[in-house]
PDB file of C-alpha atoms in Angstrom:
ATOM      1  CA  MET A  14     -60.599 -29.036 -48.495  1.00 59.00           C
ATOM      2  CA  LYS A  15     -63.940 -28.433 -50.153  1.00 71.00           C
ATOM      3  CA  GLU A  16     -64.624 -30.270 -53.408  1.00 80.00           C
ATOM      4  CA  ILE A  17     -64.263 -27.915 -56.365  1.00 88.00           C
ATOM      5  CA  THR A  18     -66.441 -28.230 -59.451  1.00 92.00           C
ATOM      6  CA  GLU A  19     -65.277 -28.038 -63.042  1.00 93.00           C
ATOM      7  CA  GLN A  20     -67.017 -24.666 -63.513  1.00 95.00           C
ATOM      8  CA  GLU A  21     -65.467 -23.236 -60.330  1.00 95.00           C
ATOM      9  CA  ALA A  22     -62.019 -24.378 -61.471  1.00 95.00           C
ATOM     10  CA  TYR A  23     -62.576 -22.759 -64.859  1.00 96.00           C
ATOM     11  CA  LEU A  24     -63.657 -19.452 -63.277  1.00 96.00           C
ATOM     12  CA  ARG A  25     -60.728 -19.405 -60.843  1.00 95.00           C
ATOM     13  CA  LEU A  26     -58.239 -20.119 -63.624  1.00 96.00           C
ATOM     14  CA  THR A  27     -59.696 -17.476 -65.957  1.00 96.00           C
ATOM     15  CA  ALA A  28     -59.395 -14.942 -63.135  1.00 96.00           C
ATOM     16  CA  LEU A  29     -55.741 -15.932 -62.674  1.00 96.00           C
ATOM     17  CA  CYS A  30     -55.048 -15.696 -66.395  1.00 94.00           C
ATOM     18  CA  ALA A  31     -56.672 -12.287 -66.572  1.00 94.00           C
ATOM     19  CA  GLN A  32     -54.128 -10.994 -64.032  1.00 95.00           C
ATOM     20  CA  ALA A  33     -50.936 -12.426 -65.565  1.00 94.00           C
ATOM     21  CA  GLU A  34     -49.634 -14.828 -68.208  1.00 95.00           C
ATOM     22  CA  HIS A  35     -49.643 -18.487 -67.209  1.00 96.00           C
ATOM     23  CA  CYS A  36     -48.623 -21.659 -69.012  1.00 96.00           C
ATOM     24  CA  GLN A  37     -50.494 -24.945 -69.361  1.00 96.00           C
ATOM     25  CA  HIS A  38     -48.243 -26.648 -66.821  1.00 97.00           C
ATOM     26  CA  GLU A  39     -49.091 -24.097 -64.119  1.00 96.00           C
ATOM     27  CA  MET A  40     -52.821 -24.472 -64.767  1.00 96.00           C
ATOM     28  CA  LEU A  41     -52.621 -28.265 -64.650  1.00 96.00           C
ATOM     29  CA  GLU A  42     -50.666 -28.124 -61.381  1.00 96.00           C
ATOM     30  CA  LYS A  43     -53.366 -25.932 -59.843  1.00 95.00           C
ATOM     31  CA  MET A  44     -56.112 -28.323 -60.930  1.00 95.00           C
ATOM     32  CA  LYS A  45     -54.159 -31.304 -59.554  1.00 95.00           C
ATOM     33  CA  LYS A  46     -53.787 -29.469 -56.254  1.00 94.00           C
ATOM     34  CA  TRP A  47     -57.566 -28.942 -56.228  1.00 94.00           C
ATOM     35  CA  GLU A  48     -57.940 -32.697 -56.904  1.00 93.00           C
ATOM     36  CA  LEU A  49     -60.031 -32.145 -60.009  1.00 93.00           C
ATOM     37  CA  ALA A  50     -60.700 -35.310 -62.043  1.00 93.00           C
ATOM     38  CA  ASP A  51     -58.384 -35.901 -65.031  1.00 94.00           C
ATOM     39  CA  GLU A  52     -61.228 -35.698 -67.575  1.00 95.00           C
ATOM     40  CA  ALA A  53     -62.438 -32.414 -66.064  1.00 95.00           C
ATOM     41  CA  GLN A  54     -58.862 -31.070 -66.142  1.00 95.00           C
ATOM     42  CA  ALA A  55     -58.623 -31.886 -69.839  1.00 96.00           C
ATOM     43  CA  ARG A  56     -61.943 -30.177 -70.596  1.00 96.00           C
ATOM     44  CA  VAL A  57     -61.045 -27.052 -68.602  1.00 96.00           C
ATOM     45  CA  MET A  58     -57.592 -26.892 -70.208  1.00 96.00           C
ATOM     46  CA  GLU A  59     -59.065 -27.280 -73.694  1.00 96.00           C
ATOM     47  CA  ARG A  60     -61.513 -24.461 -73.005  1.00 96.00           C
ATOM     48  CA  LEU A  61     -58.782 -22.175 -71.592  1.00 96.00           C
ATOM     49  CA  ILE A  62     -56.653 -22.723 -74.699  1.00 96.00           C
ATOM     50  CA  LYS A  63     -59.580 -22.311 -77.106  1.00 96.00           C
ATOM     51  CA  GLU A  64     -60.595 -19.034 -75.484  1.00 96.00           C
ATOM     52  CA  ARG A  65     -56.923 -17.919 -75.488  1.00 95.00           C
ATOM     53  CA  TYR A  66     -56.613 -17.513 -71.740  1.00 96.00           C
ATOM     54  CA  VAL A  67     -53.619 -19.846 -71.924  1.00 96.00           C
ATOM     55  CA  ASP A  68     -51.115 -19.642 -74.755  1.00 96.00           C
ATOM     56  CA  ASP A  69     -47.693 -21.197 -74.128  1.00 96.00           C
ATOM     57  CA  GLU A  70     -45.971 -19.185 -76.860  1.00 96.00           C
ATOM     58  CA  ARG A  71     -47.325 -15.882 -75.558  1.00 96.00           C
ATOM     59  CA  TYR A  72     -46.340 -16.949 -72.041  1.00 97.00           C
ATOM     60  CA  ALA A  73     -42.824 -17.930 -73.143  1.00 97.00           C
ATOM     61  CA  ARG A  74     -42.318 -14.624 -74.953  1.00 96.00           C
ATOM     62  CA  ALA A  75     -43.311 -12.618 -71.846  1.00 96.00           C
ATOM     63  CA  PHE A  76     -41.304 -14.909 -69.547  1.00 97.00           C
ATOM     64  CA  VAL A  77     -38.128 -14.622 -71.625  1.00 96.00           C
ATOM     65  CA  MET A  78     -38.281 -10.836 -71.862  1.00 95.00           C
ATOM     66  CA  ASP A  79     -38.931 -10.474 -68.119  1.00 96.00           C
ATOM     67  CA  LYS A  80     -36.094 -12.788 -67.134  1.00 96.00           C
ATOM     68  CA  ILE A  81     -33.577 -11.131 -69.452  1.00 95.00           C
ATOM     69  CA  ARG A  82     -34.516  -7.507 -68.775  1.00 93.00           C
ATOM     70  CA  TYR A  83     -35.383  -7.578 -65.093  1.00 95.00           C
ATOM     71  CA  ASN A  84     -33.693 -10.640 -63.615  1.00 96.00           C
ATOM     72  CA  LYS A  85     -30.623 -10.349 -65.894  1.00 94.00           C
ATOM     73  CA  TRP A  86     -30.636 -14.037 -66.828  1.00 96.00           C
ATOM     74  CA  GLY A  87     -28.733 -15.498 -69.750  1.00 95.00           C
ATOM     75  CA  ARG A  88     -30.027 -17.838 -72.423  1.00 95.00           C
ATOM     76  CA  ARG A  89     -29.091 -21.086 -70.661  1.00 96.00           C
ATOM     77  CA  LYS A  90     -30.825 -20.190 -67.411  1.00 97.00           C
ATOM     78  CA  VAL A  91     -33.946 -19.066 -69.290  1.00 97.00           C
ATOM     79  CA  GLU A  92     -33.945 -22.318 -71.320  1.00 96.00           C
ATOM     80  CA  GLN A  93     -33.749 -24.336 -68.113  1.00 97.00           C
ATOM     81  CA  ALA A  94     -36.622 -22.401 -66.532  1.00 97.00           C
ATOM     82  CA  LEU A  95     -38.783 -22.901 -69.643  1.00 97.00           C
ATOM     83  CA  TRP A  96     -37.942 -26.608 -69.599  1.00 97.00           C
ATOM     84  CA  MET A  97     -39.075 -26.784 -65.960  1.00 97.00           C
ATOM     85  CA  LYS A  98     -42.350 -25.102 -66.990  1.00 96.00           C
ATOM     86  CA  ARG A  99     -42.652 -27.836 -69.664  1.00 96.00           C
ATOM     87  CA  ILE A 100     -42.777 -25.388 -72.570  1.00 97.00           C
ATOM     88  CA  ASP A 101     -42.447 -27.163 -75.927  1.00 96.00           C
ATOM     89  CA  LYS A 102     -38.880 -27.192 -77.309  1.00 96.00           C
ATOM     90  CA  GLY A 103     -40.029 -25.662 -80.622  1.00 96.00           C
ATOM     91  CA  ILE A 104     -41.640 -22.736 -78.814  1.00 96.00           C
ATOM     92  CA  GLN A 105     -38.509 -22.285 -76.673  1.00 96.00           C
ATOM     93  CA  GLU A 106     -36.237 -22.147 -79.705  1.00 96.00           C
ATOM     94  CA  ARG A 107     -38.530 -19.789 -81.619  1.00 96.00           C
ATOM     95  CA  VAL A 108     -38.871 -17.340 -78.721  1.00 96.00           C
ATOM     96  CA  LEU A 109     -35.199 -17.418 -77.720  1.00 95.00           C
ATOM     97  CA  SER A 110     -34.094 -16.885 -81.322  1.00 95.00           C
ATOM     98  CA  GLU A 111     -36.085 -13.622 -81.354  1.00 94.00           C
ATOM     99  CA  VAL A 112     -33.773 -12.202 -78.679  1.00 93.00           C
ATOM    100  CA  ASP A 113     -30.679 -10.702 -80.278  1.00 90.00           C
ATOM    101  CA  ASP A 114     -27.216 -10.839 -78.710  1.00 87.00           C
ATOM    102  CA  GLU A 115     -27.313  -7.086 -78.078  1.00 91.00           C
ATOM    103  CA  GLU A 116     -30.170  -7.631 -75.596  1.00 92.00           C
ATOM    104  CA  TYR A 117     -28.023 -10.135 -73.650  1.00 92.00           C
ATOM    105  CA  VAL A 118     -25.004  -7.809 -73.767  1.00 92.00           C
ATOM    106  CA  SER A 119     -27.055  -4.870 -72.470  1.00 92.00           C
ATOM    107  CA  ALA A 120     -28.273  -7.071 -69.598  1.00 93.00           C
ATOM    108  CA  LEU A 121     -24.834  -8.463 -68.744  1.00 95.00           C
ATOM    109  CA  ARG A 122     -22.616  -5.350 -68.929  1.00 94.00           C
ATOM    110  CA  PRO A 123     -24.112  -3.448 -65.960  1.00 94.00           C
ATOM    111  CA  LEU A 124     -24.295  -6.699 -63.993  1.00 94.00           C
ATOM    112  CA  LEU A 125     -20.566  -7.311 -64.521  1.00 95.00           C
ATOM    113  CA  LYS A 126     -19.670  -3.710 -63.671  1.00 94.00           C
ATOM    114  CA  GLN A 127     -21.564  -3.976 -60.411  1.00 94.00           C
ATOM    115  CA  LYS A 128     -20.001  -7.355 -59.601  1.00 95.00           C
ATOM    116  CA  GLN A 129     -16.530  -6.046 -60.452  1.00 93.00           C
ATOM    117  CA  ARG A 130     -16.845  -3.284 -57.846  1.00 94.00           C
ATOM    118  CA  SER A 131     -17.696  -5.784 -55.107  1.00 95.00           C
ATOM    119  CA  THR A 132     -15.214  -8.516 -56.093  1.00 94.00           C
ATOM    120  CA  LYS A 133     -11.809  -8.765 -54.454  1.00 94.00           C
ATOM    121  CA  ALA A 134      -9.027 -10.300 -56.512  1.00 93.00           C
ATOM    122  CA  ALA A 135      -5.237 -10.437 -56.328  1.00 94.00           C
ATOM    123  CA  SER A 136      -4.763  -9.848 -60.059  1.00 94.00           C
ATOM    124  CA  ASP A 137      -6.637  -8.831 -63.192  1.00 92.00           C
ATOM    125  CA  TYR A 138      -6.559 -12.453 -64.296  1.00 93.00           C
ATOM    126  CA  GLU A 139      -8.200 -13.650 -61.073  1.00 95.00           C
ATOM    127  CA  LEU A 140     -10.808 -10.880 -61.297  1.00 94.00           C
ATOM    128  CA  ARG A 141     -11.676 -11.885 -64.883  1.00 94.00           C
ATOM    129  CA  GLN A 142     -12.000 -15.524 -63.824  1.00 95.00           C
ATOM    130  CA  LYS A 143     -14.398 -14.612 -61.029  1.00 95.00           C
ATOM    131  CA  LEU A 144     -16.468 -12.411 -63.343  1.00 96.00           C
ATOM    132  CA  ILE A 145     -16.605 -15.151 -65.992  1.00 96.00           C
ATOM    133  CA  ARG A 146     -17.749 -17.734 -63.436  1.00 96.00           C
ATOM    134  CA  PHE A 147     -20.369 -15.291 -62.155  1.00 97.00           C
ATOM    135  CA  ALA A 148     -21.714 -14.639 -65.676  1.00 96.00           C
ATOM    136  CA  LEU A 149     -21.745 -18.356 -66.489  1.00 96.00           C
ATOM    137  CA  SER A 150     -23.743 -19.002 -63.315  1.00 96.00           C
ATOM    138  CA  ARG A 151     -26.311 -16.446 -64.522  1.00 96.00           C
ATOM    139  CA  GLY A 152     -26.760 -18.491 -67.710  1.00 96.00           C
ATOM    140  CA  PHE A 153     -24.787 -16.398 -70.193  1.00 96.00           C
ATOM    141  CA  GLY A 154     -22.793 -18.035 -72.978  1.00 93.00           C
ATOM    142  CA  PHE A 155     -19.045 -17.603 -73.227  1.00 92.00           C
ATOM    143  CA  ASP A 156     -19.282 -15.617 -76.478  1.00 91.00           C
ATOM    144  CA  ILE A 157     -21.467 -12.952 -74.821  1.00 93.00           C
ATOM    145  CA  ILE A 158     -19.239 -12.909 -71.726  1.00 94.00           C
ATOM    146  CA  ARG A 159     -16.177 -12.464 -73.944  1.00 91.00           C
ATOM    147  CA  GLN A 160     -17.799  -9.422 -75.597  1.00 90.00           C
ATOM    148  CA  CYS A 161     -18.439  -7.824 -72.211  1.00 91.00           C
ATOM    149  CA  ILE A 162     -15.173  -8.674 -70.447  1.00 87.00           C
ATOM    150  CA  GLY A 163     -12.785  -8.622 -73.372  1.00 74.00           C
ATOM    151  CA  VAL A 164     -11.316 -12.116 -72.947  1.00 53.00           C
ATOM    152  CA  GLU A 165      -9.615 -12.842 -76.253  1.00 48.00           C
ATOM    153  CA  ASP A 166      -8.965 -16.535 -75.865  1.00 48.00           C
ATOM    154  CA  GLU A 167     -11.255 -19.186 -74.377  1.00 48.00           C
ATOM    155  CA  ASP A 168      -8.142 -21.197 -73.361  1.00 49.00           C
ATOM    156  CA  GLU A 169      -7.231 -18.298 -71.091  1.00 47.00           C
ATOM    157  CA  PHE A 170     -10.423 -19.029 -69.131  1.00 46.00           C
ATOM    158  CA  LEU A 171      -9.787 -22.753 -69.009  1.00 42.00           C
ATOM    159  CA  ASP A 172      -6.249 -22.458 -67.531  1.00 42.00           C
TER     160      ASP A 172
END
């Protein structure tokens, strides 16, 4: 692979950032892949942040809304994805606290209705258990699931 200069890396990354939101971790991974020197990576990253091409909080806000609205993910799954992107815990908490429970409920209800139609179960109890497990696997908390399914008692799920 051809050696890439600091200026070329900067220009490529600004072009990427102009197309979509990206976080610091993604930019650093790209520069590592291009085998850019550590000092050059730091300078490019500093410049990208200073010129507001990269902003982890803005990225996290867009990421969270996309994952909840379009991918129908729950809070836990979104938290895990942000952790994997190495977004600061403070930013994660701030952005996730902006999302109200109604947003999660409006994402989960149609998902559960669709899943209910395609799920075979011998009893209502078994069907509820399968739907609860499905919603938990999508990262939703039990309190939100309970609102959507109508499970009165958490012990009922644990039996």
